[in-house]
Structure formats: C-alpha cells, structure tokens
XYZ file of C-alpha atoms in Angstrom:
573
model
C 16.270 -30.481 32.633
C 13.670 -27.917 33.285
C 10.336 -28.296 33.167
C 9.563 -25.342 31.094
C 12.049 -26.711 28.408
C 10.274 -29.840 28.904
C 7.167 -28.005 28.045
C 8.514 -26.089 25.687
C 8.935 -28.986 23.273
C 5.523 -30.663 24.218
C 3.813 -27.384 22.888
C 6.290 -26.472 19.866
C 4.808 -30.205 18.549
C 1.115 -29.928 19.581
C 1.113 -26.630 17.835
C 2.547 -28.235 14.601
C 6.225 -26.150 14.287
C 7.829 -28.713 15.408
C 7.887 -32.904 13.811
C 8.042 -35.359 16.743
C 11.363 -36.644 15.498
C 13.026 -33.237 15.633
C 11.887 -32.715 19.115
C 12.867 -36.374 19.833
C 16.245 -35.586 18.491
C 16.610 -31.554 20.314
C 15.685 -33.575 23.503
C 18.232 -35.893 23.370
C 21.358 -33.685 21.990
C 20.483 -31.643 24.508
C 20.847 -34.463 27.023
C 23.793 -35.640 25.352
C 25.808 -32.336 25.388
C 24.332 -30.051 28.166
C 22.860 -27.651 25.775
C 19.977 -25.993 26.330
C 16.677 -26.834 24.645
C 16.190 -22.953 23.223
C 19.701 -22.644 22.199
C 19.640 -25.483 20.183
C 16.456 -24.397 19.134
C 17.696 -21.189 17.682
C 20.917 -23.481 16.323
C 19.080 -25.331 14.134
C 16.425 -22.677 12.535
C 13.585 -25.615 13.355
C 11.104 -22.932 14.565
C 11.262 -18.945 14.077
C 12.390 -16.067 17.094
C 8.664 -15.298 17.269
C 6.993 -18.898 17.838
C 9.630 -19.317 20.137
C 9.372 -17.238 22.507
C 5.164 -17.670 21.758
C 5.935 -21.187 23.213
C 8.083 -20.113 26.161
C 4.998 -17.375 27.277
C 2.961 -20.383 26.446
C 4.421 -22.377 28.711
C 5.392 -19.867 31.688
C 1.555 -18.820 31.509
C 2.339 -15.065 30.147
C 0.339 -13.540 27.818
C 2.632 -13.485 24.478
C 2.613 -10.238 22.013
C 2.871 -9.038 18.302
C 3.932 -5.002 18.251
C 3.786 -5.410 14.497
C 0.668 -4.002 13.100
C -0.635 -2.263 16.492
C -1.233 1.549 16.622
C 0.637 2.268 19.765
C -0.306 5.720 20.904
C 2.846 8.328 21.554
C 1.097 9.171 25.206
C 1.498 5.272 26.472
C 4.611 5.307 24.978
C 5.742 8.762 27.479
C 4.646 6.681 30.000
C 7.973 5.059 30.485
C 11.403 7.184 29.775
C 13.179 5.851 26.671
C 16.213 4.954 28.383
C 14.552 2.990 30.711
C 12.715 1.409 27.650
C 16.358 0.626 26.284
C 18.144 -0.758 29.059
C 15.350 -3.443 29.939
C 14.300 -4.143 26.690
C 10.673 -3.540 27.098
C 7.945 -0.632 25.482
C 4.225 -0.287 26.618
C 1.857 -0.420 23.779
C -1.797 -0.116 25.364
C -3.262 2.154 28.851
C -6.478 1.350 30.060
C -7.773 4.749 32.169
C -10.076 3.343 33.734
C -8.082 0.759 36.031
C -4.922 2.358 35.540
C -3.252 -0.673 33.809
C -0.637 -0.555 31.501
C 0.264 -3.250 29.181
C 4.122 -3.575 28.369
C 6.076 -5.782 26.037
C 9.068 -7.020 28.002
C 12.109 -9.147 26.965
C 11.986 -10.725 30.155
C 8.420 -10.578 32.328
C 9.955 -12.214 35.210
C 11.827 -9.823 36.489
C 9.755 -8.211 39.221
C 11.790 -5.932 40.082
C 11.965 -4.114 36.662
C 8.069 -4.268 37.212
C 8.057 -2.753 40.447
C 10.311 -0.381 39.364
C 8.143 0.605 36.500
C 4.945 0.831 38.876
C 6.714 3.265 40.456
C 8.355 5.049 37.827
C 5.308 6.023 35.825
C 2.568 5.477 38.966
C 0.615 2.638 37.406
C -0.252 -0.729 37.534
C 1.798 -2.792 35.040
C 0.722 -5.671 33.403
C 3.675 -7.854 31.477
C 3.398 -9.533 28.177
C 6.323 -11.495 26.412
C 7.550 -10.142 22.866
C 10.566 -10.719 20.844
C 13.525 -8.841 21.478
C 13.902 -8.039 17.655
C 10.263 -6.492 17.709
C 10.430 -4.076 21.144
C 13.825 -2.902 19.731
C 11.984 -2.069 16.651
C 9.417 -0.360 18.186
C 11.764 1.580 20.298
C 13.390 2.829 17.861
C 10.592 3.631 15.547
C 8.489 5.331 18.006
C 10.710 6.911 20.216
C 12.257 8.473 17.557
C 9.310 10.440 16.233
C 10.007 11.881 19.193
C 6.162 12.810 19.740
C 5.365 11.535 23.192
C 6.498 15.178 24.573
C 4.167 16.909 21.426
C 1.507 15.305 22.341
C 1.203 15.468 25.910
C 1.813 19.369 25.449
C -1.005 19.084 23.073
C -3.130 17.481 25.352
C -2.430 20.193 28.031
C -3.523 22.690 25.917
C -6.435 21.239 24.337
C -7.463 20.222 28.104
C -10.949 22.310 29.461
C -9.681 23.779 32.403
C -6.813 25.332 30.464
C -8.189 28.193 29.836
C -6.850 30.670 27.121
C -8.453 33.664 25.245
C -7.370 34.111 22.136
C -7.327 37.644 19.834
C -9.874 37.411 16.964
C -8.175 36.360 13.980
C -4.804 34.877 15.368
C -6.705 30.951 16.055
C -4.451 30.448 12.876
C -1.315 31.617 14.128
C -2.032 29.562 17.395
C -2.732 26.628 15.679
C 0.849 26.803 13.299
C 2.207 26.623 16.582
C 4.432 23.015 18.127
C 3.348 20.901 19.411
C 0.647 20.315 17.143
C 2.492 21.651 14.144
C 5.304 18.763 15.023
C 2.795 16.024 15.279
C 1.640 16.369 12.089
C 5.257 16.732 10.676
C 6.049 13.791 12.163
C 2.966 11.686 10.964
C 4.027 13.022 7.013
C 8.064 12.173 7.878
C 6.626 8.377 9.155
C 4.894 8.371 5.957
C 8.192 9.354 3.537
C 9.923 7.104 5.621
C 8.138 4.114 4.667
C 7.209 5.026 1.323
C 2.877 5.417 1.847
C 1.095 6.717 -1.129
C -1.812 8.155 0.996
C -2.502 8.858 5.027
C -5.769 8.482 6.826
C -6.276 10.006 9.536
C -9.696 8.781 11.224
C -11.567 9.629 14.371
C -12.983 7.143 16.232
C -14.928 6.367 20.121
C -11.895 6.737 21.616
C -9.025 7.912 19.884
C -7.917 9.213 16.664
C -6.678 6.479 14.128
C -3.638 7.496 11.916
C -2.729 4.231 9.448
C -0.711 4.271 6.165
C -1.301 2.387 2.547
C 2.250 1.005 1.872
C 2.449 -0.478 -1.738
C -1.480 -0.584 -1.771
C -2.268 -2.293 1.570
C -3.530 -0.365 4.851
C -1.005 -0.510 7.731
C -2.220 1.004 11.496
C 1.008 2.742 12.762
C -0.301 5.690 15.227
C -3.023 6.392 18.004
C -3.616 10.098 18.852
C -5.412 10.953 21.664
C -9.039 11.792 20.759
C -8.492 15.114 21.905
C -6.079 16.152 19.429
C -8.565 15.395 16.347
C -9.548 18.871 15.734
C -6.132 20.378 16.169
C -4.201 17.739 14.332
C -7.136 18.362 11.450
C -6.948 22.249 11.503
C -3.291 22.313 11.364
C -3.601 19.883 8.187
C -6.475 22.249 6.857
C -4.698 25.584 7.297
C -1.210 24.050 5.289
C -4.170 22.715 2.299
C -5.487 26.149 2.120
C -9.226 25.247 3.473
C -11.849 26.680 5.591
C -10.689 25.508 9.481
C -14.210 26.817 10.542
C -16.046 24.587 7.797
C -16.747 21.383 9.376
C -20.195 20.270 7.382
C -19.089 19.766 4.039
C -15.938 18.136 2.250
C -13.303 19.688 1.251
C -10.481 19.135 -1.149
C -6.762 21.212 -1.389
C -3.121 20.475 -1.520
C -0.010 21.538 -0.415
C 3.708 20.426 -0.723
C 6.247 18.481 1.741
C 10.090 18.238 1.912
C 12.414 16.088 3.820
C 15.828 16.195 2.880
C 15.979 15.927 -0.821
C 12.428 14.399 -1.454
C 9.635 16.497 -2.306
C 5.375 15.392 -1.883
C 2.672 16.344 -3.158
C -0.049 16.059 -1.078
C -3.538 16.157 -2.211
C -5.968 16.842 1.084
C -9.347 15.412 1.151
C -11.742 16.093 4.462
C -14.932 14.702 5.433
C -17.238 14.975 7.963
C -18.248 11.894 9.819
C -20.012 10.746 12.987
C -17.116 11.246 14.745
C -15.315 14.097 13.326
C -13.387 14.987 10.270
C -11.869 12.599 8.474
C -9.026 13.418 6.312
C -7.311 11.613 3.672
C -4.278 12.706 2.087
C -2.408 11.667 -1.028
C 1.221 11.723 -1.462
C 2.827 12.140 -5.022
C 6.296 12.116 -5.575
C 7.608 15.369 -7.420
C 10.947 13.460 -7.634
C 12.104 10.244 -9.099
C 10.192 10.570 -12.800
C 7.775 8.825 -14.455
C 8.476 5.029 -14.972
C 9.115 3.514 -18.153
C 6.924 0.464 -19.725
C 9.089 -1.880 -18.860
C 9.815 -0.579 -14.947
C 5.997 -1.123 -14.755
C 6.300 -4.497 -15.828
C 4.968 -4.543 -19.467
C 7.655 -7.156 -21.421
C 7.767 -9.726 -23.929
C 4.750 -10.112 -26.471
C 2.450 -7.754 -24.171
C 4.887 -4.802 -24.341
C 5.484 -5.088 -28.394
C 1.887 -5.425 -29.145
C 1.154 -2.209 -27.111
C 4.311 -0.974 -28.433
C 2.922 -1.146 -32.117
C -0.599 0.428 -31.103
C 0.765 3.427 -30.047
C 3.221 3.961 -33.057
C 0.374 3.851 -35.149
C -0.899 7.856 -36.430
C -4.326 7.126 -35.026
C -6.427 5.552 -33.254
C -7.761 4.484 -29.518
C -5.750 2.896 -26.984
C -7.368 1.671 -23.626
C -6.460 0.717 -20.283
C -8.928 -1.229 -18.406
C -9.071 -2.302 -14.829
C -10.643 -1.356 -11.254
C -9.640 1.678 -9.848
C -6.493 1.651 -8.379
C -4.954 -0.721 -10.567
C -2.378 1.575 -11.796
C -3.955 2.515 -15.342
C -3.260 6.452 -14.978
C 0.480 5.437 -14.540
C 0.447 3.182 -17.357
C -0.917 5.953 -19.936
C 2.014 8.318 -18.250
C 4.353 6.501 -19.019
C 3.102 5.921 -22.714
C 2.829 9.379 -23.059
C 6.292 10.017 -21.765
C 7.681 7.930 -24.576
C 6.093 9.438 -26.784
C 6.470 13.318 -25.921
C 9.152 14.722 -28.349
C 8.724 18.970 -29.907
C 7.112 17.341 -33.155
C 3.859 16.612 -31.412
C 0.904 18.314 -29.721
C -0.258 15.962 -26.559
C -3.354 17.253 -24.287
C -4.433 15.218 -21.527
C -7.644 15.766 -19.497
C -7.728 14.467 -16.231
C -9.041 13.771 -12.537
C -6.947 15.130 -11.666
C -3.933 15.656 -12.875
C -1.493 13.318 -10.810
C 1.683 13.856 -12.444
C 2.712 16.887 -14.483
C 5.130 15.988 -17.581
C 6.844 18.460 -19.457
C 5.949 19.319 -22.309
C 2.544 18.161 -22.483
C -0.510 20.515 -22.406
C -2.497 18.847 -19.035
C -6.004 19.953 -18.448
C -8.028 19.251 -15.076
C -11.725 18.770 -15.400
C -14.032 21.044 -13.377
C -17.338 19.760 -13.369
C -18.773 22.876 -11.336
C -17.792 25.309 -13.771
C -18.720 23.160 -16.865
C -15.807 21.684 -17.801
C -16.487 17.875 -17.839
C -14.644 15.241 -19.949
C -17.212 15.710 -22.622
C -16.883 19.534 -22.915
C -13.200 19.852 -22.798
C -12.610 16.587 -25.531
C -14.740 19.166 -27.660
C -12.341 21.928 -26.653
C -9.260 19.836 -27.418
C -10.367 19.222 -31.473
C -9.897 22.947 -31.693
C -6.526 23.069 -30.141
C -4.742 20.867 -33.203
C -3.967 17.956 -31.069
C -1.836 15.077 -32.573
C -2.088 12.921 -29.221
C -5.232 13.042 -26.997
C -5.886 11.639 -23.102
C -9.166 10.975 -21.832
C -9.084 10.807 -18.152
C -11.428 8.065 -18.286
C -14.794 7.222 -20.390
C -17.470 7.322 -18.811
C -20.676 8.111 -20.960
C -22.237 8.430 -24.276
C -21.282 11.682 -24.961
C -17.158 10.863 -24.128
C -17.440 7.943 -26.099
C -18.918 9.369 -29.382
C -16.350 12.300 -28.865
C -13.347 10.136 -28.796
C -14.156 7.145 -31.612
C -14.798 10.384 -33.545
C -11.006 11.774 -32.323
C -9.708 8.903 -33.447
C -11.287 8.649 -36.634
C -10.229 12.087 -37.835
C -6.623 11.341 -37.311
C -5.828 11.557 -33.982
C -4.090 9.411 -31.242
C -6.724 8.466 -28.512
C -5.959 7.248 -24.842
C -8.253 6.683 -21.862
C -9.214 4.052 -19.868
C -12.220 2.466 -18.796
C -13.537 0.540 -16.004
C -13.965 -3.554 -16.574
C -12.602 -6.293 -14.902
C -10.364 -7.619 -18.259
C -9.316 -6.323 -21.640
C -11.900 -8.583 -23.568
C -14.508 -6.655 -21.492
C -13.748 -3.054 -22.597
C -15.396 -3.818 -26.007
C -18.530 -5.041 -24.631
C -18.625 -1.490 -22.305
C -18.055 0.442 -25.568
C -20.968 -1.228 -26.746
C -23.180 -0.572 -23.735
C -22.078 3.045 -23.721
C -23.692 3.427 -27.157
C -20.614 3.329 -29.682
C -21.626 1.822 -32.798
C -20.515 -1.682 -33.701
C -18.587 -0.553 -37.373
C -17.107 2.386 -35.410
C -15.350 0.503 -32.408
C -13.890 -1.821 -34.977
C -12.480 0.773 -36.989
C -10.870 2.880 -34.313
C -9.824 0.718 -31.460
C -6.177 0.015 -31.581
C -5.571 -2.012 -28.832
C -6.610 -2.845 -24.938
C -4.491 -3.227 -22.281
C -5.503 -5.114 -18.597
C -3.969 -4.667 -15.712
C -3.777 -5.117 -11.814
C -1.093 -4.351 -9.268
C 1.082 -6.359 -7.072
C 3.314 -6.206 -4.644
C 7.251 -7.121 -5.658
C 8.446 -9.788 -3.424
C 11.567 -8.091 -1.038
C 14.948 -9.168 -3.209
C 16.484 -8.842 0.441
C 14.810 -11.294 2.513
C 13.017 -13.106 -0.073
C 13.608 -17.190 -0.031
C 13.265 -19.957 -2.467
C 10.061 -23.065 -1.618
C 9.140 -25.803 -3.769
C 5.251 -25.252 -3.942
C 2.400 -28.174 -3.294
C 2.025 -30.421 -5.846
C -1.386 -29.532 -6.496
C -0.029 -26.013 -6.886
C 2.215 -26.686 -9.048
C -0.037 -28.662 -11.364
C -2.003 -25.866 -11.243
C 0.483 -23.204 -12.549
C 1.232 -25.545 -15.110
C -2.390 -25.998 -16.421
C -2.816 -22.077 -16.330
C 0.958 -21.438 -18.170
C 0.373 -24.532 -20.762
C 3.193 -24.234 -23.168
C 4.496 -21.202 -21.845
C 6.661 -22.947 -19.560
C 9.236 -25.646 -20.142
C 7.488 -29.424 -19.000
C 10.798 -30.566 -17.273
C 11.485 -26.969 -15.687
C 11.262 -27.539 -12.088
C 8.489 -24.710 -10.492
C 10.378 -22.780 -7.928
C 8.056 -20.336 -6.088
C 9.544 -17.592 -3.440
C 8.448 -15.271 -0.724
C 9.792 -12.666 1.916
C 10.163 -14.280 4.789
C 10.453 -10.343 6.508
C 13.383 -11.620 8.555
C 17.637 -11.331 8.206
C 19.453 -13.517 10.176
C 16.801 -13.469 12.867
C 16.259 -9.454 12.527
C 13.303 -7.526 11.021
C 14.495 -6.792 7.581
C 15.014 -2.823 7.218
C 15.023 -3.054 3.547
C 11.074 -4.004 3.821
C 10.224 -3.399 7.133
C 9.646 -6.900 7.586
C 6.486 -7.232 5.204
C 8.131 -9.388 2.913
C 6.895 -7.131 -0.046
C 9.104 -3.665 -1.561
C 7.752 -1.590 -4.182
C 4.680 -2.778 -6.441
C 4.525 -3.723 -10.415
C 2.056 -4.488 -12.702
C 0.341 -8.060 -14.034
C -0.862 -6.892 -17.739
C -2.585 -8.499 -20.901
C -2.699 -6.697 -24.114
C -4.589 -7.559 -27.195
C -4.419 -5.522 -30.627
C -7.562 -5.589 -32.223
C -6.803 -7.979 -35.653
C -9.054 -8.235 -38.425
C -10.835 -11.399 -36.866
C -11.429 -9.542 -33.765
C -13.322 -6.757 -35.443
C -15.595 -9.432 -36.996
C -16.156 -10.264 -33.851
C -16.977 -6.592 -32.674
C -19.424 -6.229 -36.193
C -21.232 -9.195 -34.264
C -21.698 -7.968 -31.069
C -19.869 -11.229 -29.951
C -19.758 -11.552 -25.751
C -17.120 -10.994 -23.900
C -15.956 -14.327 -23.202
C -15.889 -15.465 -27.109
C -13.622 -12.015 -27.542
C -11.297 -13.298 -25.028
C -11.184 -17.266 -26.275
C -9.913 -15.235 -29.750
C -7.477 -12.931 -28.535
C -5.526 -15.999 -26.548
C -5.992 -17.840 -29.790
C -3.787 -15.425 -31.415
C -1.651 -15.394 -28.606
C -2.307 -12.712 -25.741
C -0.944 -13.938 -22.712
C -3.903 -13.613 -19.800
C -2.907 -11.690 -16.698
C -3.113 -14.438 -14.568
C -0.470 -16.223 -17.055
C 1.788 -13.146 -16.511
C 1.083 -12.931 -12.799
C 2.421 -16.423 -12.602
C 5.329 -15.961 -15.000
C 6.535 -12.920 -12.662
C 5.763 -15.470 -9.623
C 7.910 -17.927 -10.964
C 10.694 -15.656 -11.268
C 10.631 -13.920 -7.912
C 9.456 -11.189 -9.365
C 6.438 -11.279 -6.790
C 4.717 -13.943 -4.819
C 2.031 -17.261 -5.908
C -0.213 -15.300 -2.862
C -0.262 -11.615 -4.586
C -1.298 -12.965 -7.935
C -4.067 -14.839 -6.747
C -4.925 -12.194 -4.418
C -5.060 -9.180 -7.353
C -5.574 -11.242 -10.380
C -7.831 -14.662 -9.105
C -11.226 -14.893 -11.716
C-alpha cells in the first residue's frame, strides 16, 4: 500500500472526518479487495470531495486551495489560455509582480511537466496548489466565460502612461462608451443578473479595485480589477447614471436601466469619494416578476389573519418595524398591492420609491427642495386620500401628522425603526404621540427580519443536538406536537459530488421573511394609557397569542423552509 494512502487515513482521523473504526475498516477492505484507499473513500461518502483531496495535499506536502469566495482578477486569469486551462484541469487565481509568481489551482500538482510547460507558456514562475476538480471546472467556466481577460488587458493598455493619446475637447465621453471598458462593466452587471445580487460594490483599494455582490443579503467577493481601471470602470458607470464624470469630491446619486434577455434592472447608482477613489454602489430592482404576495413573503397562519383584519379595517395605522434592511418596504408593497382596486385613492411617500405599482399615486421625498415626509403627509390630506404610506416615521412632526391621518378616517402605513413589534409603541411614545392617541389609532404592528430559504435542491435532512432540540422545544412550547420528532435541514451546496447550479453551492436560494404581528386589543391599549414598557407589552401580546419571530423562525426551520443557523443568525435576542 502506499504511503500517502497510509497517510491519508492517519490525517482524515487526527483531523476528526474520519472515526477510527471507519478508517480501521477502509484499511482493511482495501487490503482485502485491492481497492484503493481514495476510491473507497469516495464509495462510501465517509468524508466530502473537498477534505479529501485537503488530506491528500496534506499529506503530499502541497499547499491545498478553496476558489470559492476568492476575487480572482480577469488579468491572472489571461495569464494562461483557456484551453490550456481545460485540458489540464487547472486556473491561476493570484500574481504576485513583484517575484513574478503565479499561484495556480491544479487537479494534479505533480505533473511537472504541465508546470514547465506553463512557465513557459505565460513566462512566469508557477507555483502549484491542489483544488478540487469540481471547483477549477467551476471557475473555468465562470470566469472564462465573462470573457473579460482580453477587456481588461486592452484596458490596461490604454489606461497605461506611456500610451499616449490626445483627445478632442468634449469627446472624453464618447471615448469612454467605448469596449473594452464599456464590456467590463457589462459583464460585471450580467455576473450580477446571473446570480441574482440585489446591489454591486465596486470598491477601490491599495492595490486593486474590489468588485463583490450581496446575494440574498450576504456580501460575496467575485472580481479583482486592476487598480488602474478604477476611474474608467467608474466613469463609464457615471456617464450610463447620468452624473458629473468630472465631479469626484462629492456624492452622487442617479439611475439607469439594464436588460439581458428578457429581464429588465433598475439600477439605482450611488458614488462616493474615498481615500482611495470613488466608490460606487449600485442597486438592482427588478422591473419584472411583480410584487410578492403576503403569503410568498412568508406571512401565514395566525400572523397573516391578524394583519389581514388590520388592514380591512376603514382606518387606522398599520406599522412595520425592524432594522433596515429587513424587508419592511416590501412588506407594505405587497399590502398595498392587495389592496389597490379603482374604488380607492392610495398615495405613498417614499425614499425612494423602490417599486412603482399601478395605480397608486407614489411620491418621492426631496428634502432639498422642501419636500420632507412631514410636508408632503400635509400635502396628501388635501389630495382626498383613502389609503396613506409613510415612508418611514421619523420625528414629531410625522408622527402627529399621521395619528391625526388616521384619526380623520384614513388608512395609515409606515414603518418604524425598533428591534420588535412590542417596541414600536414605546418609540411612538418617545417621538411625542400622546398616550390616548396611540391607543386609539394604532391598528396593528408587524416585526420582521429576513432569511435566507434553505436550497430545495441540495438541501438534506439532520437530527439536531439534543440540547438543540430541547431548546426549540422550550422556545415553540405548545406549538409543536411533544412526540413529533425535530427534524432540522440544510444545503449541503453539493449534487452528487458537484457544486449545485441551482444555488451556486451556498446552500441558501431566494430569501423570506420571519414575522410577528400583534393587533392592538382593548387590554393592550390599557397598557399604552399606562405608558407600560416594552417588555410588559410583549408578555401581553403572546398572552393573547402572537407567535414571537423567533417561534416562527423556528417553525419555518423545522419545515425546511430555511435553516436552525439563519434564524439564530437574523432573529437571536
């Protein structure tokens, strides 16, 4: 047997992935039968691709990578032709200019003579690292594909000092709407269809420029640009959103639109300046696709009839609390999209307006020209509103304006920043509302968070701890059977050994919400009249029966809706 299978064993169990019996048992089948260690390995599913072959690198003395999660710049990538890439199963992710070494994931980093070969192909020094198959093939294909290893190092020939060019006053624009830049940045807004990102940064740092995408709320790095593209790359973006290229001192904010194939962006464009450069952050907002419905958002159950009833009701304020982020504005869309019909009047005023709905009179706040939520809630009583939204409320002046709204007949919505829906009353409070008049006009309050669905693809089925389980028993109470078995699940980001293409081998697709919704009863407005705190409001409205969002984080966890490890993470006290 060889020693490096040998080995291979000896550090699968010191590193804990494998039991000594099961290596006692691999040894001796493979004794038994003339079967290699790995291949019985693989057979029997005891250890993932990935800490296999970390064991094999481990054990052959090779530094072992992860591709997933590195920003692998298109101009290390042109360093090696994509067919060559192909046939031997290997990609380089890092160059170091200074010593001329370039790091390369290979399937196999024994073969010297694919390294020497590479050396001379591309004129540097090479230095191997092991990876999985699965994960250069992915990378391959994901950045070869974008095809901008040829856009950039035209880019970089043009930007470069000695290249000389002189330009006629007034056509820099024209120049600049020119490829290769102008494909660069296509390609960075295709990457971020493709993989469904609700906003791109794009960040300059030391060395290079930083491009990484928020996919169902969490940051991934995807793309290094050379540092020298940074003002090209930001001037293209500024001269499609409308802004001043030559203004590099202030922030600025515009927007433009983005097809690919049948889907349609908006992008809202934010810049600012930094130490390094501009940084610019843009927002993508699907024109297509519609505005979800309660229940697609994950409001069911008690939580979704008590809200349900609020907003049936002629008058009256609604609120959705939570941090930002949390998915209120969507919430309050898709409220107000159930209840848009030609027999009512709905104006919204917003920051800014995310969404356009037909049919509904939307208003975007300007501060700098005076119109603030204050001044245009004013404006609205005048324009014989049945339904009213309030961005958000945020003062004294807001707050009078829309208890009085809702007093006078009207249908108020808005939301307001606190950590739970027991702790919007106390904020009412604080923002001067008078006791007698918060219990008279509040409807109902509705928290929230968001979390991330677990992938229905490659999502599995675990029995959890026992002290986990206790615990989502203690939390649930009587909401969940005492003899059910608690089943938990996750994404394990893998099919059959490949990186799941329905996720992208997160484990996570798409995002819902994790709610609690309390009308305000007649004992609850005692409360109010006695300026009770925030944690005797709460105590009441689970007395009469308002499920907590951590009880309907768990609920969804239970039923592989999402994961144990998102609910904590969005929804932990």
């Amino acid at each position: 047997m060889p020693t490096t299978a040998q080995e291979l064993l000896t550090i699968l169990t010191a590193d804990a992935h494998l039991t000594q019996a099961q290596a006692d048992a691999i040894r001796l089948e493979s004794l038994n039968t003339g079967t290699p260690i790995e291949s019985l390995l693989s057979k029997r599913q005891f250890v993932s691709d990935a800490v296999l072959v970390a064991a094999r690198a481990k054990a052959l003395n090779i530094p072992f990578v992860m591709l997933e999660g590195k920003a692998i710049s298109p101009d290390v990538v042109e360093f090696i032709p994509e067919p060559v890439a192909r046939r031997y199963v290997l990609i380089p992710f890092l160059f170091d200019e200074p010593t001329k070494l370039l790091s390369v994931a290979m399937k196999d980093p024994l073969d010297f003579q694919v390294i020497e070969f590479l050396e001379k192909k591309s004129g540097k020094t090479i230095k191997p690292f092991m990876a999985t198959s699965e994960d250069i093939i992915a990378h391959i294909n994901e950045l070869y594909n974008q095809n901008l290893g040829a856009d950039v190092t035209a880019a970089l020939k043009e930007t470069t000092p000695s290249a000389i060019k002189t330009y006629e006053a007034g056509k820099l624009g024209e120049v600049i709407r020119e490829a290769p830049i102008a494909q660069i940045v296509s390609a960075v807004l295709e990457q971020a269809m493709r993989i469904r990102a609700s906003d791109i940064h794009i960040e300059p740092q030391i060395g290079e420029t930083r491009v990484r995408y928020r996919v169902d709320g969490i940051l991934q790095e995807r793309l290094a640009l050379p540092r020298g593209l940074q003002d090209a790359v930001v001037s293209r973006i500024k001269i499609l959103a409308d802004l001043k290229i030559d203004e590099k001192r202030i922030p600025q904010d515009g927007r433009f639109n983005f097809k690919m194939g049948d889907n349609e962006v908006d992008l809202r464009v934010s810049t600012l300046p930094t130490v390094h450069g501009e940084k610019v952050v843009m927002r993508l907002l699907k024109k297509s696709g519609g505005i979800p419905t309660m229940q697609e958002l994950g409001l069911r159950g008690l939580s979704l009839k008590n809200l349900e009833t609020s907003i049936s009701r002629p008058h009256g304020i609604n609120l959705v609390t939570g941090p930002t982020g949390s998915g209120k504005t969507t919430t309050l869309y898709a409220v107000l999209a159930k209840l848009n019909n030609p027999r009512v009047n709905i104006m919204t005023l917003e920051d800014p307006v995310e969404y356009e709905i037909s049919g509904v009179n939307q208003v975007q706040i300007n501060p700098a020209a005076g119109l603030t939520f204050a001044t245009g809630l004013r404006s609205f009583l005048r324009q014989d509103p049945n339904i009213i939204l309030v961005g958000e409320i945020r003062d004294t002046e807001t707050t009078d304006l829309a208890i009085q709204a809702a007093l006078t007949g009207h249908l108020v919505f808005s939301t307001l920043h606190t950590n739970n829906a027991a702790g919007a009353i106390p904020r009412l409070l604080d923002l001067g509302a008078e006791p007698f008049l918060v219990a008279s006009a509040l409807n109902a309050v509705v928290g929230q968070r968001i979390s991330r669905r677990v992938c229905p693809t490659c999502k599995e089925e675990y029995d959890p701890d026992a002290a986990v389980a206790a615990d989502i028993r203690n939390v649930l109470g009587n909401l969940i059977p005492s003899d059910k078995p608690i089943k938990l699940y996750r994404g394990t980001g893998t099919v059959n050994g490949q990186p799941c293409q329905s996720c992208g081998g997160s484990g996570y697709l798409g995002r819902m919400g994790i709610y609690e919704v309390f009308p305000v009863s007649d004992t609850l407005s005692k409360l109010i009249l006695q300026r009770a705190p925030m944690a005797e409001i709460e105590k009441l409205a689970i007395h009469e029966g308002m499920i907590t969002m951590k009880q309907d984080g768990y609920l969804k966890a239970i039923e592989a809706v999402t994961t144990l490890e998102e609910v904590l993470r969005v929804a932990q006290d």
